[in-house]
Amino acid sequence: MERYWFGDVEGGVCRPAETGPAALARRIETFGSELGRPDWRQAQACGAVRDRAEYIAVLQAGCMERAQARVAAELSGKDVELLQMVRTLDEIDHVANLLLERAVDWQAVLDPAFTRKYKRGGKALAGRIQRSPSPALRAVGGEIENLGELRNRLMREVSRRADAVLPNTSALVGGLVAARLMAEAGGLSPLARMPAATIQVLGARTAIFSHIRGNAPSPKHGVIFQHRRVHNAPKEVRGRVARVLAAKLAIAARIDYFRGELDTAFVEGAQTRIDAAGVSA
């Protein structure tokens, strides 16, 4: 039997299939690569279309229906919103830092006594800008402060959402770090399919490229350095802790993706193993 999007041909006889957009999309999804790619005249002979223009129009409608269904399915994933939240958080950080840098330069123009030393203290710097003689600069300072408050609220929401989407990964490294790992991977599905060695250096693009060019040693960690178990570990065992943590995270991500439930026994065992890596000789 030869299968085509418009019907099935067996023994020289064509049996037309339903060619409505939804039915056609389901047929394409079901048979996929098994469907042949015939000349439009075969569809015409089967009685599915009247001419080439209708052939193209019907096939296009079916393909568009299938594409819309695939997009809707991708956007309905439980990790999609969290991914956008993390990216928004990064954009807020970027915008706030740019505004703060510009405000510092602006304040230095208005106040010759103002120096870059205020960059070392966020509250002192913000207070100095808020007392600026320029109403416009004070308004900018207010927006920077508002962005900081928005960032804090969004961080709490990201952490809360990550606990639901990535329960095991969040239990190991905290909601915020877990969410950033997922964002660096591009989603929960890609993260669950990554080897531990890749998870270990997620977020260390600059260091990796420097290593490839031969100007630096290979990186030992990326985003996971933000977790206390890694950055608080003695330097001589930090690499080992990062490797063990990444190995457990690889398993946690798979549990999160395929089960979606917290595995308390796994988390407790993983935490014990990670802690032991930080104190072993």
C-alpha angles and dihedrals in degrees: 000000000000115000124206131171091255097046149310126286119206126163091355092302120115121212108197118226126214107279101194111129095251094044092045091050090052091049092051091047092049100047101025111163091011090074114096124228105232133180113266090247090069090058089047092051089050090055094243096118138015100219145350093276091057090045091057093042095051094045092047092051091052093048092048090051090052093047092051091050091050092049091048090051092050092049093049093065115121091235097052097084092044090052091055091046092055092048090049090051090053091050091051089053091049094048094045092051092049092049092047092051091049092046091052091053090046093050091049089058093051096041116038089190090061112100137180090260088089088070087076092066119049096194094044091049093047091048092051092051091047088056093050117132088230114088090201093055091047088054090052089049089052091053090050089053091048090051089052091053091046090051092053093050092047092048090056091048092048090052092048092048092047090055088061099040098036105025098160096038090047091049090057102044107008130263098277096051091043091052092049091050090052091048092050090051092048097244144341095282095055090044092052090053097049122104118240092251091061094046089052093062100033107138095023097103096136093050092046093051091047089053092049090052088053096244100111143025119265113278118253097201144005127183092354088070086078089069116092094232089064105035093041093048118104110266094244092059100031093099092051092049090050091051094049092045092049091050091053092044090054089057092043092053091052091051090049092050101043101031106018093204134107113261102204095185092053093047093050092048092047093050091051091051093047093049090049091053090057095056102033118108 
